[in-house]
XYZ file of C-alpha atoms in Angstrom:
98
model
C 0.000 0.000 0.000
C 1.291 3.423 -0.906
C -0.125 6.968 -0.995
C -1.932 8.194 -4.100
C -0.533 11.170 -5.941
C -2.797 14.179 -6.364
C -5.538 13.206 -3.894
C -6.072 11.805 -0.401
C -5.940 8.044 -0.394
C -3.897 4.934 -1.012
C -3.121 2.481 -3.791
C -3.242 -1.156 -2.736
C -1.927 -4.178 -4.612
C -1.963 -7.928 -4.120
C -4.142 -9.660 -1.569
C -5.879 -8.200 1.457
C -5.950 -11.273 3.621
C -4.639 -12.388 6.981
C -1.063 -11.203 6.345
C -2.221 -7.694 5.408
C -5.017 -7.134 7.960
C -3.046 -4.935 10.362
C -1.830 -2.663 7.580
C -5.294 -2.537 5.961
C -6.927 -1.620 9.279
C -4.323 1.123 9.892
C -5.014 2.576 6.438
C -8.759 2.558 7.088
C -8.310 4.094 10.546
C -6.247 6.875 8.961
C -9.018 7.479 6.426
C -11.564 7.857 9.237
C -9.286 10.059 11.379
C -8.178 12.451 8.638
C -11.600 13.998 8.295
C -11.454 14.437 4.522
C -14.803 14.447 2.728
C -13.502 11.919 0.197
C -10.783 9.318 0.683
C -9.782 7.227 -2.327
C -8.834 3.562 -2.242
C -7.303 2.575 -5.593
C -7.903 -1.178 -5.713
C -7.336 -2.027 -9.388
C -4.233 -4.066 -8.522
C -5.903 -5.939 -5.645
C -6.577 -9.563 -6.551
C -8.399 -10.681 -3.397
C -10.047 -9.252 -0.280
C -11.177 -11.714 2.376
C -14.388 -11.259 4.350
C -12.505 -9.821 7.341
C -10.941 -7.186 5.053
C -14.363 -6.340 3.616
C -15.759 -6.158 7.155
C -13.009 -3.762 8.228
C -13.844 -1.601 5.213
C -17.562 -1.593 6.059
C -16.837 -0.807 9.722
C -14.596 2.115 8.790
C -17.177 3.421 6.332
C -19.821 3.206 9.046
C -17.705 5.462 11.266
C -17.514 8.264 8.711
C -19.529 11.369 9.467
C -22.258 12.878 7.329
C -21.159 13.868 3.851
C -17.980 11.792 3.979
C -17.282 8.745 1.850
C -14.708 6.208 0.771
C -14.361 5.903 -2.987
C -13.251 2.467 -4.136
C -11.608 2.740 -7.538
C -11.853 -0.425 -9.610
C -12.279 -2.903 -6.737
C -12.164 -6.652 -7.420
C -15.615 -7.961 -8.442
C -15.752 -10.305 -5.440
C -15.366 -7.362 -3.032
C -18.298 -5.602 -4.664
C -20.421 -8.741 -4.304
C -19.485 -9.191 -0.634
C -20.290 -5.552 0.159
C -23.605 -5.752 -1.730
C -24.517 -9.005 0.038
C -23.532 -8.239 3.632
C -23.639 -4.434 3.737
C -26.230 -3.346 1.151
C -26.988 0.333 0.905
C -23.855 1.499 2.741
C -24.016 5.098 1.520
C -20.525 6.027 2.698
C -18.909 3.701 0.142
C -18.895 4.700 -3.508
C -17.582 2.406 -6.243
C -15.905 3.968 -9.264
C -14.793 2.096 -12.360
C -12.713 4.998 -13.663
């Protein structure tokens, strides 16, 4: 995971599984703490997110205040399905394919 250039957020690559949970949770905690209206998570190079990683994402999104959101850029299709299945209508997460 590394910072994005030109906007607030990170670029992640590889798998978000057991080995990456601590780092993933720190990144999400930073997104919540920073207080930015929009925080970008570039996920186009992520190949897998386990259910615990998706849960951490949903929990962080649920802690955002009004008008704030996490924008997931090009997330893996399985992550979208897990979020839609277990956390439908989570308005603080926006998915972008661009």
